Coordinates of C-alpha atoms and ligand atoms in Angstrom, one line a residue:
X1 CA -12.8 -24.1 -23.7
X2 CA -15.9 -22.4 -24.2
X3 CA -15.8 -18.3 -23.2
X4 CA -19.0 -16.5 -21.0
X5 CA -17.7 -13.6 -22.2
X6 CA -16.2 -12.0 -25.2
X7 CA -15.5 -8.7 -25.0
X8 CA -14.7 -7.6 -28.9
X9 CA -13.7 -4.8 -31.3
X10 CA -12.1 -2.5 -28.5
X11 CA -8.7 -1.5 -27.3
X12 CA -7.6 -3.6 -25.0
X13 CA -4.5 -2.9 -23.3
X14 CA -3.1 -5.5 -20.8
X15 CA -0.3 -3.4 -18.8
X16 CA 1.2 -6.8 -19.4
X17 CA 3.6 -8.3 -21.6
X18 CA 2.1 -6.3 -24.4
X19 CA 2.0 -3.1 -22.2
X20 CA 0.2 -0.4 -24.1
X21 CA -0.1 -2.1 -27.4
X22 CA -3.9 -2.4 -28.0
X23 CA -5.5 -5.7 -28.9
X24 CA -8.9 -6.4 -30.1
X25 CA -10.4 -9.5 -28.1
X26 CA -11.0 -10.4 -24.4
X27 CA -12.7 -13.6 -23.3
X28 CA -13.3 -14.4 -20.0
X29 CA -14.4 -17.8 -18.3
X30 CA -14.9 -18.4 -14.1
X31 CA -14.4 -15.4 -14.0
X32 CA -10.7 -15.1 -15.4
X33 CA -9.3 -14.0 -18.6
X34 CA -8.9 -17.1 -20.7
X35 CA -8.0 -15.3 -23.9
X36 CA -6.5 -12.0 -25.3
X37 CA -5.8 -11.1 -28.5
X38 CA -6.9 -10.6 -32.3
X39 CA -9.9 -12.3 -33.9
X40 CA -9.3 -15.6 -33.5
X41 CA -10.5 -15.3 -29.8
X42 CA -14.1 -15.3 -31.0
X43 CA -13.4 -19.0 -31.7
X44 CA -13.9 -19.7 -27.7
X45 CA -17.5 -18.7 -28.4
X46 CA -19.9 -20.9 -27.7
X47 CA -24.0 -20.8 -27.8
X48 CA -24.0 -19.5 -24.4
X49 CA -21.2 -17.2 -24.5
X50 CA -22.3 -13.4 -24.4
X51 CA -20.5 -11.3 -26.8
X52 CA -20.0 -7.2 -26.4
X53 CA -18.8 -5.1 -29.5
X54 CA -16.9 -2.5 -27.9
X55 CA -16.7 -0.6 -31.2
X56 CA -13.3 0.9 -30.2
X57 CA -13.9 1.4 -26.8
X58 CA -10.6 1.5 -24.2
X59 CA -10.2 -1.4 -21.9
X60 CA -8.1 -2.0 -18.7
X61 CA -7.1 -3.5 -16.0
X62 CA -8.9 -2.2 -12.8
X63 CA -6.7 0.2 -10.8
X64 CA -5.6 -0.9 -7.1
X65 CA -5.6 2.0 -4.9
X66 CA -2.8 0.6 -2.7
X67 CA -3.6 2.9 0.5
X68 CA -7.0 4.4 1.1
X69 CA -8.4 4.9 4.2
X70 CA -12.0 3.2 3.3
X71 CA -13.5 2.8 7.1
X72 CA -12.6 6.3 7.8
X73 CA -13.7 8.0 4.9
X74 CA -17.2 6.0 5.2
X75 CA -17.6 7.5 8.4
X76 CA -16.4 11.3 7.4
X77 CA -19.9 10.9 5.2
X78 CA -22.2 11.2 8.5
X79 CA -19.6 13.9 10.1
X80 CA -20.0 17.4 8.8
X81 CA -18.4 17.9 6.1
X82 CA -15.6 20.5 5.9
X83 CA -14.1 20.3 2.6
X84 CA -13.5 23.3 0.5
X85 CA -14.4 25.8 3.3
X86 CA -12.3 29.3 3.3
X87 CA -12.8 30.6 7.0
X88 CA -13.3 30.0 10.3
X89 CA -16.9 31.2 10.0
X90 CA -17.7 28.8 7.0
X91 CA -16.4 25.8 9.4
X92 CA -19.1 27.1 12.1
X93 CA -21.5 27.8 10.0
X94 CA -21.4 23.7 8.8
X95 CA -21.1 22.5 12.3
X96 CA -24.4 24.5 13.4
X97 CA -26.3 23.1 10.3
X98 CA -24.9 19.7 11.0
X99 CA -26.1 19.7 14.7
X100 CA -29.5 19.2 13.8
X101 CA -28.9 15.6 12.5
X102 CA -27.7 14.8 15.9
X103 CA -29.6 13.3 18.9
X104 CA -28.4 14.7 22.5
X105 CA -25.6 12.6 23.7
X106 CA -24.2 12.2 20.2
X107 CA -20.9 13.8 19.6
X108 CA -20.2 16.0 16.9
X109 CA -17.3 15.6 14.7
X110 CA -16.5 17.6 11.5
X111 CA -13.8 17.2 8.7
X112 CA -12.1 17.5 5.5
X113 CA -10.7 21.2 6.0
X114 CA -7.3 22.6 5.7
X115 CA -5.4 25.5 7.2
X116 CA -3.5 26.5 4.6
X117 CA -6.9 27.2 2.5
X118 CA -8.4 29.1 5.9
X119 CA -8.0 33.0 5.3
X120 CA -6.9 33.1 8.7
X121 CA -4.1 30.9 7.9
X122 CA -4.5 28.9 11.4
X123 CA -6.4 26.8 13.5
X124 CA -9.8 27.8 15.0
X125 CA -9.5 27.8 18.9
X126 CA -11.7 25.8 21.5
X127 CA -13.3 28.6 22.0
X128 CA -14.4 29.7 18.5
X129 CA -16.2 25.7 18.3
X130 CA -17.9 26.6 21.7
X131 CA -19.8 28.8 20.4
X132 CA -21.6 26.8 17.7
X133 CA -21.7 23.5 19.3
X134 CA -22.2 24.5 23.2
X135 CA -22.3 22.0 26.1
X136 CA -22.1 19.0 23.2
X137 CA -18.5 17.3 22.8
X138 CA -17.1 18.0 19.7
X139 CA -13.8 18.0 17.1
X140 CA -12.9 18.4 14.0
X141 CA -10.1 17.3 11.4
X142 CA -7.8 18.8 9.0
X143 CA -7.5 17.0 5.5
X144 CA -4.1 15.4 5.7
X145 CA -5.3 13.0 9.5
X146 CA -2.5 14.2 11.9
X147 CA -4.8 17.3 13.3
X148 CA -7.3 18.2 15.3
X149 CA -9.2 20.7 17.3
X150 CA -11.1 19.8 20.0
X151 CA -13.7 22.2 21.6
X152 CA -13.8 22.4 25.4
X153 CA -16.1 19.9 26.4
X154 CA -14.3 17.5 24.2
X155 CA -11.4 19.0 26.0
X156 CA -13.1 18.3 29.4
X157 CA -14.0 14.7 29.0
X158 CA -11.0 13.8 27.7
X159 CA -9.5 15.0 31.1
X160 CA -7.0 17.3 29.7
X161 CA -5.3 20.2 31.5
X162 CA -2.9 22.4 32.2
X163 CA -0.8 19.8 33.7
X164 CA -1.4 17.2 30.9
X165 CA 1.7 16.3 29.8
X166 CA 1.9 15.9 25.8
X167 CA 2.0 12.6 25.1
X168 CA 5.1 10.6 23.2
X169 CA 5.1 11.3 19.2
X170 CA 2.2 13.9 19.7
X171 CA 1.4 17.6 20.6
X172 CA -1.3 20.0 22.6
X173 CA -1.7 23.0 21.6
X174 CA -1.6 25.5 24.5
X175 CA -2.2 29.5 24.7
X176 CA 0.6 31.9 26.5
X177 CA -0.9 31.1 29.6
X178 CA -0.6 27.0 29.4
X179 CA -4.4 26.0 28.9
X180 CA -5.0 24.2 26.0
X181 CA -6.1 25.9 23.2
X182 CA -8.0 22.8 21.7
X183 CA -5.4 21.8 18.9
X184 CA -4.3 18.3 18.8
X185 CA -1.3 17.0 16.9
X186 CA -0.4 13.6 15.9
X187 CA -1.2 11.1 18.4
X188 CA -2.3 13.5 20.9
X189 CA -5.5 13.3 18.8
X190 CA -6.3 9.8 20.4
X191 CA -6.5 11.4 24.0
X192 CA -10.3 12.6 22.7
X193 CA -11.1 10.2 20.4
X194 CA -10.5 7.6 22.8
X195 CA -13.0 8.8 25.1
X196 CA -15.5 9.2 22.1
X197 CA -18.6 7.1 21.5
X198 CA -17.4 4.6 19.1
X199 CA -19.0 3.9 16.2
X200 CA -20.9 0.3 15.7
X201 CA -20.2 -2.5 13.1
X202 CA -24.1 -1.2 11.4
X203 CA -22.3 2.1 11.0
X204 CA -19.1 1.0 9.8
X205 CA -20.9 -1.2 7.0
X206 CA -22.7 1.7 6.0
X207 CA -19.8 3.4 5.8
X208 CA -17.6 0.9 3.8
X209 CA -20.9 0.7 1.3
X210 CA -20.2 4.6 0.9
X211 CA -16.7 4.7 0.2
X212 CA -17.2 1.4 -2.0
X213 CA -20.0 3.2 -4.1
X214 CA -17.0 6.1 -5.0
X215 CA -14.1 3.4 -5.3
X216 CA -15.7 1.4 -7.8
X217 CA -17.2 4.1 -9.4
X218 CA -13.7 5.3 -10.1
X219 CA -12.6 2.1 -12.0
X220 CA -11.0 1.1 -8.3
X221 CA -11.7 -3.0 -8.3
X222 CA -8.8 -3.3 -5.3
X223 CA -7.9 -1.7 -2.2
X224 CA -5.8 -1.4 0.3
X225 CA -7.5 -0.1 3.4
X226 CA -5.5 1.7 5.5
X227 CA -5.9 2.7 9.1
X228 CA -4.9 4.9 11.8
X229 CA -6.1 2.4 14.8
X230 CA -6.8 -0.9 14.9
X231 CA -10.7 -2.0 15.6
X232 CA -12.1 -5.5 14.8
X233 CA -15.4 -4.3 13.5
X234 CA -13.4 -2.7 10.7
X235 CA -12.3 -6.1 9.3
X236 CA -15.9 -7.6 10.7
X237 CA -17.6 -5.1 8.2
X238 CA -15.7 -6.1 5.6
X239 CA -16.5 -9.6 5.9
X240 CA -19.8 -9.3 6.7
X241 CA -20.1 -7.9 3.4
X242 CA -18.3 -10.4 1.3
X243 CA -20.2 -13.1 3.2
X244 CA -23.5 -11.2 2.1
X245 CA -22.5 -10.9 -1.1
X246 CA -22.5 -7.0 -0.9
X247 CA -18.6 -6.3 -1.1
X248 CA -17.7 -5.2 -4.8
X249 CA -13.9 -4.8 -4.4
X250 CA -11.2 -6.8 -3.4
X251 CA -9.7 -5.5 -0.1
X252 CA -6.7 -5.9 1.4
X253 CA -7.3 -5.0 5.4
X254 CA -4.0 -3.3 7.1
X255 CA -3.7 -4.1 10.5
X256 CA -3.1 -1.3 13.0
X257 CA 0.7 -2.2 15.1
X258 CA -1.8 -2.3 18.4
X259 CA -3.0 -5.6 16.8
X260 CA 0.4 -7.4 16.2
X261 CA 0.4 -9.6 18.8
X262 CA -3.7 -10.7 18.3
X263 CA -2.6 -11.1 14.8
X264 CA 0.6 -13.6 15.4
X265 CA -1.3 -14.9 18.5
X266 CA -3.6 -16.2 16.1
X267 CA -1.1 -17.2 13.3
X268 CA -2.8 -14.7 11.2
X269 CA 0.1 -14.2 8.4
X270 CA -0.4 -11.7 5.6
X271 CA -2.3 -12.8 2.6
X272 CA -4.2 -14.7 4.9
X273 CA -8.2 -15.0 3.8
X274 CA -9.2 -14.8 0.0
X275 CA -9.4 -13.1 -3.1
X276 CA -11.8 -11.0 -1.9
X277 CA -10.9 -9.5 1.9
X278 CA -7.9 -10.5 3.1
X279 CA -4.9 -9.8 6.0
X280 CA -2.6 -7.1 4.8
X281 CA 0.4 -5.1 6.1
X282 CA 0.6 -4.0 9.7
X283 CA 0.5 -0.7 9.8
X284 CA 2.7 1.8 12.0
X285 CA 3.8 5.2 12.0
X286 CA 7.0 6.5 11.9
X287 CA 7.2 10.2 11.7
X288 CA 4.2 12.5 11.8
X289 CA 2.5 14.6 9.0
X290 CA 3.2 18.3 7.1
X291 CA 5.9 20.0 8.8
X292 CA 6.0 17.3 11.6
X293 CA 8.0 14.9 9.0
X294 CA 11.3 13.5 10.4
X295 CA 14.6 14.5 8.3
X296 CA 18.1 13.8 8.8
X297 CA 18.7 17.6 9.2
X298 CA 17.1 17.0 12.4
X299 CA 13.4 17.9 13.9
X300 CA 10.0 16.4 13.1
X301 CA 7.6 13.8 15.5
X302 CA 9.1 10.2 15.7
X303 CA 5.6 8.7 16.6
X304 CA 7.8 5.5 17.3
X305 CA 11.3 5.4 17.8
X306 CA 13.9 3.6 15.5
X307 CA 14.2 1.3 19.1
X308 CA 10.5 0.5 19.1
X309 CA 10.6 0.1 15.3
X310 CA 13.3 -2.1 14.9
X311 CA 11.2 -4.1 17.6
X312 CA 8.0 -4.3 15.8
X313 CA 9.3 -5.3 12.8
X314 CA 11.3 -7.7 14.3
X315 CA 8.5 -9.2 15.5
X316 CA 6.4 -8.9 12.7
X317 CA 8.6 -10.4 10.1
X318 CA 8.9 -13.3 12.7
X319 CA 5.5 -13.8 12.6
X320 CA 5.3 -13.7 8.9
X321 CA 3.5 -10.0 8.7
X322 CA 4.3 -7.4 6.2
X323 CA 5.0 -3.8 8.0
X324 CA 3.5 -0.9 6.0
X325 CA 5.5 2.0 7.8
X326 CA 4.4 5.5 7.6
X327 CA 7.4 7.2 6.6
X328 CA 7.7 10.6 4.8
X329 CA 11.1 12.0 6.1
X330 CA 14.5 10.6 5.0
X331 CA 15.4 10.2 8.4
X332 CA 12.1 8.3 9.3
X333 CA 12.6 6.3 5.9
X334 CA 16.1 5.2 6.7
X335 CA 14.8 4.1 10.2
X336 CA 12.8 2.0 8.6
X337 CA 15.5 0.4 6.3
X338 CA 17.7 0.0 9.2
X339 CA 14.9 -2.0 11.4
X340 CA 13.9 -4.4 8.2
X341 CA 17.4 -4.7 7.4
X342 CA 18.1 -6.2 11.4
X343 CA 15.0 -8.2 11.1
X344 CA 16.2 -10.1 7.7
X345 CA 13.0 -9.2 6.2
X346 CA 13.6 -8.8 2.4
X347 CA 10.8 -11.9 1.8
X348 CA 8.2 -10.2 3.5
X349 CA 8.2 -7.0 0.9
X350 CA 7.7 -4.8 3.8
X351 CA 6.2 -1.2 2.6
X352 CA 7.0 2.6 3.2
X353 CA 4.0 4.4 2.5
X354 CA 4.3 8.1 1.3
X355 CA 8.1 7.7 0.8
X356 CA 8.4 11.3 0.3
X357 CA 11.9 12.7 1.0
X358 CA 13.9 10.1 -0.7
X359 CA 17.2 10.8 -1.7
X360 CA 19.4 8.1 -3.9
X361 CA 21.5 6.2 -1.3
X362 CA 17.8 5.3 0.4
X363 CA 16.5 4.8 -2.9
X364 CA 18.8 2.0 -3.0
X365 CA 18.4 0.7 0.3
X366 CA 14.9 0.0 -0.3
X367 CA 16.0 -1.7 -3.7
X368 CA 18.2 -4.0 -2.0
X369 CA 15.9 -4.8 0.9
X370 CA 13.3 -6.4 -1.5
X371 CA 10.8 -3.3 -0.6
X372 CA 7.9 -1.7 -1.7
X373 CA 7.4 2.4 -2.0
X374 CA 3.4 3.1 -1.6
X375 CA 3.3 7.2 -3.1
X376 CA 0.6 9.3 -3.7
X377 CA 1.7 11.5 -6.6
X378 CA -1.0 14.2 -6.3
X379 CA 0.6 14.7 -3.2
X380 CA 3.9 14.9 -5.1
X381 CA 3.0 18.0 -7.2
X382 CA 1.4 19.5 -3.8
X383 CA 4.6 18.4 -1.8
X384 CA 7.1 19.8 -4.7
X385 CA 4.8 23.4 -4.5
X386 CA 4.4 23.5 -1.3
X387 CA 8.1 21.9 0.1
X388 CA 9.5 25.4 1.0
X389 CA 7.5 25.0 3.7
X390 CA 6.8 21.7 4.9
X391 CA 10.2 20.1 3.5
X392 CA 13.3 21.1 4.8
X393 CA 15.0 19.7 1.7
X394 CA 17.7 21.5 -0.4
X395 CA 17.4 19.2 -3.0
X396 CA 14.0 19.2 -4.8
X397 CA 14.5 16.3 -7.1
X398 CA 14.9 14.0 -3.9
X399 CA 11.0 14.7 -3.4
X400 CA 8.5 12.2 -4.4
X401 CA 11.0 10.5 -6.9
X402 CA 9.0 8.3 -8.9
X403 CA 11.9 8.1 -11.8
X404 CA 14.5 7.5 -9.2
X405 CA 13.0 4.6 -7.3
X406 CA 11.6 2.9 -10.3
X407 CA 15.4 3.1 -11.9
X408 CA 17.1 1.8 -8.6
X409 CA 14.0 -1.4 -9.1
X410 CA 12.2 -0.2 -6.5
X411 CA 8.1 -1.7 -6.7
X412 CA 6.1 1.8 -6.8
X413 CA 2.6 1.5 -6.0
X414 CA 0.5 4.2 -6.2
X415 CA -2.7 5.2 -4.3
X416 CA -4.9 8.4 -3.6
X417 CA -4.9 8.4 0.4
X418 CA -8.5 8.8 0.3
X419 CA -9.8 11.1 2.5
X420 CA -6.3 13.3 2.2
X421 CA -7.0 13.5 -1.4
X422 CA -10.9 13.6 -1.6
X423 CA -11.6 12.1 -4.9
X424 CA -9.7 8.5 -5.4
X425 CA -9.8 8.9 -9.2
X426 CA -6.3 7.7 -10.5
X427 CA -6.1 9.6 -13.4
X428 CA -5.3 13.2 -12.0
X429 CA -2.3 11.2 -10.6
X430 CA -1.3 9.1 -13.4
X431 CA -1.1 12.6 -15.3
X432 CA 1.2 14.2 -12.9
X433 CA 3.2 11.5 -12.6
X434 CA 3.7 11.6 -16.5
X435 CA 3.6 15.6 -16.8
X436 CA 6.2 15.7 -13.7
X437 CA 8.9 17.9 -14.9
X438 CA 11.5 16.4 -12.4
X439 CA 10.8 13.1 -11.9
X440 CA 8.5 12.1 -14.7
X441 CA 7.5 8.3 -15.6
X442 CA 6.4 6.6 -18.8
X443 CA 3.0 6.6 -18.9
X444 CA 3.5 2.8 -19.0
X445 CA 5.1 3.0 -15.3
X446 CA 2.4 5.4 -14.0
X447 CA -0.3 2.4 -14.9
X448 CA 1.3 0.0 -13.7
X449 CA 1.7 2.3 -10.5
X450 CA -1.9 1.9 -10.1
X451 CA -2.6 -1.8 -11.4
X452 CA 0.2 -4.8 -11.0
X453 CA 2.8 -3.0 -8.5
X454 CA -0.8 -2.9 -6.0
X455 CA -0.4 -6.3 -6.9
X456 CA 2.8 -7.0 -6.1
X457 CA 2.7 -5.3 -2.6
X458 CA -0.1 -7.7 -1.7
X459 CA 1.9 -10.6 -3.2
X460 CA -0.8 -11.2 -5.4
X461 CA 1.0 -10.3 -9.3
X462 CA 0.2 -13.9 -10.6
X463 CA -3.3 -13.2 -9.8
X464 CA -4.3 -9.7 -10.7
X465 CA -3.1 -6.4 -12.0
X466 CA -2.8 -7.3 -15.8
X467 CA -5.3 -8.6 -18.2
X468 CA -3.3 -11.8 -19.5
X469 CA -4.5 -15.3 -19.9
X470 CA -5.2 -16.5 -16.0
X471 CA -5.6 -13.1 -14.4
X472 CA -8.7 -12.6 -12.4
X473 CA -10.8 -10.4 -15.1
X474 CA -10.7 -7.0 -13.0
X475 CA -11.1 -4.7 -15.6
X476 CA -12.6 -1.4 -16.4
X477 CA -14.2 -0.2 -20.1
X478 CA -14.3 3.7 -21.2
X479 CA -16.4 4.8 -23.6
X480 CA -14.1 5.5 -26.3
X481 CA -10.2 5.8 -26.1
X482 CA -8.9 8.0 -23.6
X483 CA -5.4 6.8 -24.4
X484 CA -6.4 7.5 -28.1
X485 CA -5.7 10.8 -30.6
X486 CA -7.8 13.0 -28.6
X487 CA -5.8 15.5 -26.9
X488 CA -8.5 17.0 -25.1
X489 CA -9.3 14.8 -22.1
X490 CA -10.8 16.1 -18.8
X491 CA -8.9 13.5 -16.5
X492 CA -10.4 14.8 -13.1
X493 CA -13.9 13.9 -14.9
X494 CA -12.5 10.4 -16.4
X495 CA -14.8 7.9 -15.5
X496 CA -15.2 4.3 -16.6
X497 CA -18.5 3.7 -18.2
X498 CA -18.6 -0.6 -16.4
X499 CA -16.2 -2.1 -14.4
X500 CA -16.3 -5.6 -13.7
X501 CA -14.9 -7.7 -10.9
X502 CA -14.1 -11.6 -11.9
X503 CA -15.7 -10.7 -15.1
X504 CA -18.8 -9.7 -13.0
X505 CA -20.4 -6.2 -13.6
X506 CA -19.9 -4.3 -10.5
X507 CA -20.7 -1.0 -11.5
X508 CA -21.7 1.0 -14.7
X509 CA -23.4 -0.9 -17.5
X510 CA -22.1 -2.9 -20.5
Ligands
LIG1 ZN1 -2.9 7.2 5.1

């Protein structure tokens, strides 16, 4: 076997058998590693073969961002853009200056602010939106995806009222006297953004191009692309794009629950499609967001009921589809044991995404149901700081527990929630997972957090995720060794300096 590419003198780690342990050579052919090891791999050079002397540079597998809401986010880049601001005034302020890239008849939509960052502490009103954006329908939409505020026109063409009831697993916020004050919780947030122009397939592209250009960027060569609704042009975009040639990460679509039946209908089953885009989880929502979580002390938003659950999943593991359940609470969590447990699901390695409240008895549940926690753990250290008040939970090592699922053999997969967490680089994560003074992981674990257990949750862990012989050569090179001696490392800056997709360069230069 003769190698294209040799990739030698560097520190290589797999993640795999030979975990962190560094090794010299890589050699890639068809776009697979063929080779890893010590010298002796140079003897798969041929006189075609192209050869890169690392001089000590760090090499890895590329991370798999197992939940990141990629359509979504694209689009958030042609709203305006409400990150970081500190009032009410600084979210008008944007909204005016982003009016004037919109053509009459557009809607405006803003996002990416939070209220606990406002110095108000609260929502704006309707009212206070008005008086920016007029006659033209508009919203905008806190960080974490489960609020809104409306502003009245949006209010109006929506068709919402006094009398409007709330709707089930969802919220409208009202004033003393009963009108609605604009704010829209949960999956009250459709009721405007159903009436909303949608956007195109054009737009959606564009917008999968944008978040793609900050994945990759970020050493990201997988995805899992989450959603909050289910539209066909989102997996259209995607394969337009791999068809093109365009798409420079491998993405693993979830299916909104409002496309179940379309997707048995069809026989769609996960995994279905290629290395490149392919059918993932179907996606559904168990409790709601922040303090809107569903514990077993009671309260919280069950945006579908343990009935409705068992139902779906039932149906879906019938089918042959994976269930990636939105679950943060310990009450929504064990809901969603209970409803995989009835549908004799263990094959289907159905997922709970967030997994946040998670005491030990669940812990084990999910072990012995064959499933899959998908965890943010930036959100962990912001959870643990900020569970006085979102969390109802005495116990504070039951939150985001890493340590404990891992030791009960429960798959962890991690992933940044992109846009909740605004920048998808993994290493922020991997560090607090590491630093984590309650439930700290090896920094072995935290790696493979982001790399094979992606892998595994996609049933694809004899494919990708490691750099050994026959894995698909996803990997990412640094310029030196961030793993190394040096103590000093800025990991919110940590960028890879190529990363390459089936031994393809897909961003960055070797
Ligand atoms: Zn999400």
């Amino acid at each position: 076997m003769v190698a294209d590419l040799i990739l030698a003198r560097g520190r290589i780690r797999t993640l795999g058998r030979t975990g962190l342990s560094p090794l010299s050579h890589l050699a890639i052919a068809g776009g697979k590693v063929v080779a890893c090891g010590g010298r002796e791999v140079m003897r798969l050079r041929g006189p075609r073969t192209r050869v890169v002397d690392l001089e000590g540079s760090a090499v890895l597998p590329g991370f798999n961002d197992a939940h990141a809401h990629v359509v979504y986010y694209g689009l958030t880049r042609f709203a305006a853009d409400l990150s970081g601001v500190r009032g009410i005034d600084e979210i008008l302020d944007r909204l005016k200056e982003h009016a004037r890239t919109l053509k009459p008849g557009d809607w405006e939509h803003g996002m990416g602010y939070r209220t606990d960052e406002l110095t108000e502490r609260r929502q704006p009103h309707r009212t206070e939106l008005d008086r920016v954006t007029g006659e033209r329908p508009a919203f905008i939409d806190e960080r974490g995806g489960h609020a809104r505020v409306a502003n009245s026109a949006a209010l109006a063409a929506a068709g919402i009222t006094t009398e409007t009831p709330n709707p089930k697993g969802g919220r409208i916020g009202r004033d003393l006297n009963r009108s609605a004050n604009g704010l829209l919780l949960e999956s009250a947030m459709r009721l405007v953004a159903d009436v909303q122009p949608l956007p195109g397939l054009e737009r959606r592209v564009e917008g999968v191009l944008k978040a793609q250009e900050l994945l990759v960027s970020r050493g990201i060569t997988s995805v899992g692309a989450a959603v909050n609704r289910g539209f066909a042009d989102d997996l259209r975009a995607y394969e337009t794009l791999a068809y093109d040639g365009r798409l420079r990460m491998r993405v693993n679509e979830f299916l909104s629950w409002e496309l179940l039946e379309a997707a048995s209908g069809l026989g769609v089953r996960t995994g279905f499609g290629g290395s490149m885009v392919r059918a993932g989880p179907i996606k559904v929502f168990v409790d709601g967001g922040a303090e809107r979580v569903a514990v077993r002390s009671g309260g919280g938003v069950w945006r579908t009921t343990r009935e409705e659950l068992r139902h779906l999943v039932a149906r879906a593991t019938a089918a042959g589809l994976q269930v990636a359940a939105h679950a943060i609470g310990d009450a929504a969590i064990e809901a969603m044991c209970d409803a995989v447990e009835a549908a004799g699901g263990r094959h289907l390695r159905h997922r709970v995404e967030h997994c946040t409240i998670c005491p030990p008895d669940l812990q084990a549940r999910l072990a012995q149901l064959g499933m899959v926690a998908v965890m943010q753990p930036v959100a962990a250290r912001f959870g643990r700081v900020a569970s006085t008040i979102f969390f109802p939970v005495r116990d504070r090592t039951h939150l985001a527990p890493h340590r404990g699922l891992m030791r009960a053999g429960v798959p962890v997969a991690f992933s940044s929630d992109l846009p909740v967490l605004l920048d998808p680089n993994p290493w922020p994560g991997i560090r607090v997972a590491v630093d984590d003074q309650v439930n700290g992981i090896s920094l072995l674990g935290a790696l493979r957090a982001y790399t094979s257990a992606g892998a595994y949750a996609t049933f694809e862990e004899d494919v990708k995720g490691t750099l050994e012989p026959g894995m698909l050569a996803d990997l990412q090179v640094y310029r030196g060794d961030p793993l190394g001696e040096d103590p000093n490392v800025n990991w919110e800056e940590l960028r890879p300096r190529a990363v390459l997709l089936g031994g393809a360069r897909v961003s960055g230069s070797l």
